[in-house]
C-alpha cells in the first residue's frame, strides 16, 4: 500500500510541475513548432517500395545496379482514336521532330495500329521532372490537340506533391467529422479547441521530426499524420473527461493536477496495445513495415507527450470557457444494447462462431495482388485512367530488363534469340539484335572491307577508322593484317564518336552522315551498355504477376545463366511482384503471431487474467478475418501491403474498444450480477467507443475514397471497414462472450479466488484520506478508483490489499456537513449529479 501511495505522489508531483510550469512548456512548444514548420521540408521520401525488399532480393540488387550504371530516360505512350493509319503517320512525322524526343516507335502492325486506334511509343532524352522533357510533352499535346488522344506518361508527375495535396483534402474532411464526434461526446464545447490544438501540435512535431529518420517511404509520409490523429485523439479525450470530472469539486489548477496524475498511467496503459500492434510491423522482412512502425510509433509517443505536457496548460487557459460552455450529454443512453445482448447472448455467440469459422477460410483465400498496376479503382488520377485506356486497346506492356556482364556480344545475341523464340514473348531489344542495315546487327564484327560495303563509305576512310581504333588500344599487331581483322561495329562507332567529341572535329559528306548515325547510337549506349553491364529488354504478352509469369522469369535465368559465371538480373514489375510475393507468406505469419503475442502480454498485465485477454483477442481477430473476407466475396484483388499493415493496426488499435468495455465490466461486476454489469458497462463505454471508432473509420474511408494512390486507397478502405466491423463486434458480440465466459475469467484470474470476499468493514465519519478501489458509500454510494479526502461518513467493504483509509480528524458533525454539501452539488448540476461527485 505504501508503494501505491508513493506512486500516486510521484504522479502528482510530476503533474504539479507540468501545470505550474505551463508557460515554460508553451515556450518550448512555440519554438519547436516554428522549427518544425521549416524542418518538415527537409525529409527525403522514397516512392519505390521495391527498395525496401531484403538486400538479397534479385529485384533490389538489380535495380541498384541498373540505377548506378544506366541512364533512365522518360517515355510516353500516345494513343490516337478514330484515325486512319495515314493520319497517324502524319502525327508520327511531326512528333519525331519535337525537341527532346529521341525516338518514336510506330508501324502498321497490330502492335501499333488496330481498329482505328494508333499507338505511338515515344522516348525522350530527359527525365520525368526535367523542364525540357515537360516542354516536349506540352508540344506533343499541341500537335494532337484536334485528335481524340490519350497520353500515358509519368512526365511531370510528382507523386509526393500529389499525395500531399490529397492528404490536405482528406485532413480537411476528417477535421469536420472529428469536430462533430467530439461535440457529441464532450461535456463542454470549449473542450474541442483544446483537443484540436493538442493534436495539431503533435502532428506538426511528427512531420517536423521525420527528417531525423533520414528517408521514409511515401506510405509513411502520406498517411502517418492521418493515422496518428485516428490513434492518438483518444488520449486527449481521456484527459479532457478527467479534468471535467475533477473540476466539479476542485479549482482549475487542482483539478488539472489531479486529472493529469490519474490520466498519465491510464493513457500510458491504453497506448501500449497500440504500440504493441505497431511494433509487430517492425518484424517484417519487407522493410517498409519497419519504416511505417518507426514513424507511427513516433507519432503515438509525440501524441502522448503533447497530451501530458501541452494540454494541461491549455485546459488551464480555457477552463473559464469550459465552465461556461458545458452542455448535456448528446449521445443517447446505450443500456438497451446491453439488455439485448444479455437476452440474445447464446444466439449471437452461435452466429459469431459460425461467421468466425467462415471468415477464417475466406480470408485465407483472399485474392492478393503484388503490383499496383493491376488495381483499377473508381477514383483514379488522369494518369492512371490513361494507363488503363491504352492497356484496354493494346494490352499490357509487361517489360523485363535483363542485365548481363558486358563484353560478350555473341552470348547476348544467343540469349535474345532463345528468349525471342519462347511463347509469350512479344519482342526483344538489345544491341545484339538491333539491325544497322542489310541484315547486319550493331554488334556484328566486320572487317574494314565489309564495313565499307555495308555503309557505302570509302574504304580508305574506314581503314583509317580501324587504324585509329587499334592504335588507341595499343594493338599494333593487328595493323599488319588489316584485311582480315574484325571489330564489332558498335565498339568502333562508340570509339569514333568519343574521339570526334574530344577533338571537336566537324565533318561533312559521308562522314557527316555517319556522325548523325553516331548520335543515335550514343543514346542507345546510355540505355543499353556500360563498361560493366549490358541491358537487354524483353516485352512479354503475359500478366504482371502469376505462376506462368514467374515461371518465365526462371526460364530467362536458365537461358542467360548458361553464358555467364557472374550474376544475371531480371528486373521489372513481374520480378518485383515475384519477390514481394515470396516475402508475403512469412511476413503475414510474423505479423499475426507477434501482434497477438504483444497485445496479449499487455492485456495479461492489465487484467491479471489469462481467460479475458483470450476472449478479447478472439473478437478482434474475428473482425480482422471478416474484414479480409470481403475481397473474396467481392472478387476484388487486395494489395498485399494493405493486408499486412491493416491487420496489425486493427489488432493494436481496435482492441482498445474491447478493453474499455471489459474494464467497466470488471468494475461493475464486483457489486452486481454479470448481466447487470455488462448493461452498465456498455452504457459507460459507448461514448468512448463511438468517438474513437467513428474517427478511425471515417479517416479510413476518406483515405480510401479520395486518395488516388492505390496503396493508400486500399489501406484506407481496409481500415475503415475493419474499424466498423470491430465496433459492431465489440458492442454486440463481446458483451455476450463476457457474460457467458464469466466463470472462465474468474477461474483464470491471477488473484486468489476469495478476493471478492470482504475481509473487514469500515464505518466511520470525519476527515479521511481514501485511496484505492472502493465499494461502499460516502453518504451516497460510490464505486471506482478513489484518491480523495472525504469530509463526511465512509461506509466501505475493505477487500484484501485494495483500499486504505486513514482517519485524519474525527468529526461527529461531518455527516451532516456532507449531506448539505451533497444537496448543494445536486442543486447546481443540471443533470442531477453523479455518484463520483459526492
Short mmCIF file of C-alpha atoms in Angstrom, two decimals, residues 106 114 151 173 178 195 238 277 322 348 358 366 392 406 430 496 523 553 578 774 789:
data_model
loop_
_atom_site.label_atom_id
_atom_site.label_comp_id
_atom_site.label_asym_id
_atom_site.label_seq_id
_atom_site.Cartn_x
_atom_site.Cartn_y
_atom_site.Cartn_z
CA UNK A 106 5.15 3.24 -84.85
CA UNK A 114 -5.68 -1.72 -84.95
CA UNK A 151 -1.35 10.19 -73.24
CA UNK A 173 -12.87 16.46 -44.29
CA UNK A 178 -13.81 14.85 -35.78
CA UNK A 195 -8.29 18.84 -28.19
CA UNK A 238 -9.40 10.81 -21.67
CA UNK A 277 0.48 -3.80 -32.63
CA UNK A 322 -15.15 25.20 -20.43
CA UNK A 348 -25.44 -14.00 -31.03
CA UNK A 358 -16.29 -18.91 -42.38
CA UNK A 366 -8.18 -13.64 -50.18
CA UNK A 392 -7.64 -1.95 -72.81
CA UNK A 406 29.25 -6.63 -70.81
CA UNK A 430 19.32 -5.23 -77.30
CA UNK A 496 34.80 7.17 -83.21
CA UNK A 523 21.60 7.30 -76.81
CA UNK A 553 11.35 -15.39 -65.25
CA UNK A 578 7.58 -12.33 -57.52
CA UNK A 774 -13.66 1.32 -3.16
CA UNK A 789 -10.08 13.46 1.02
#
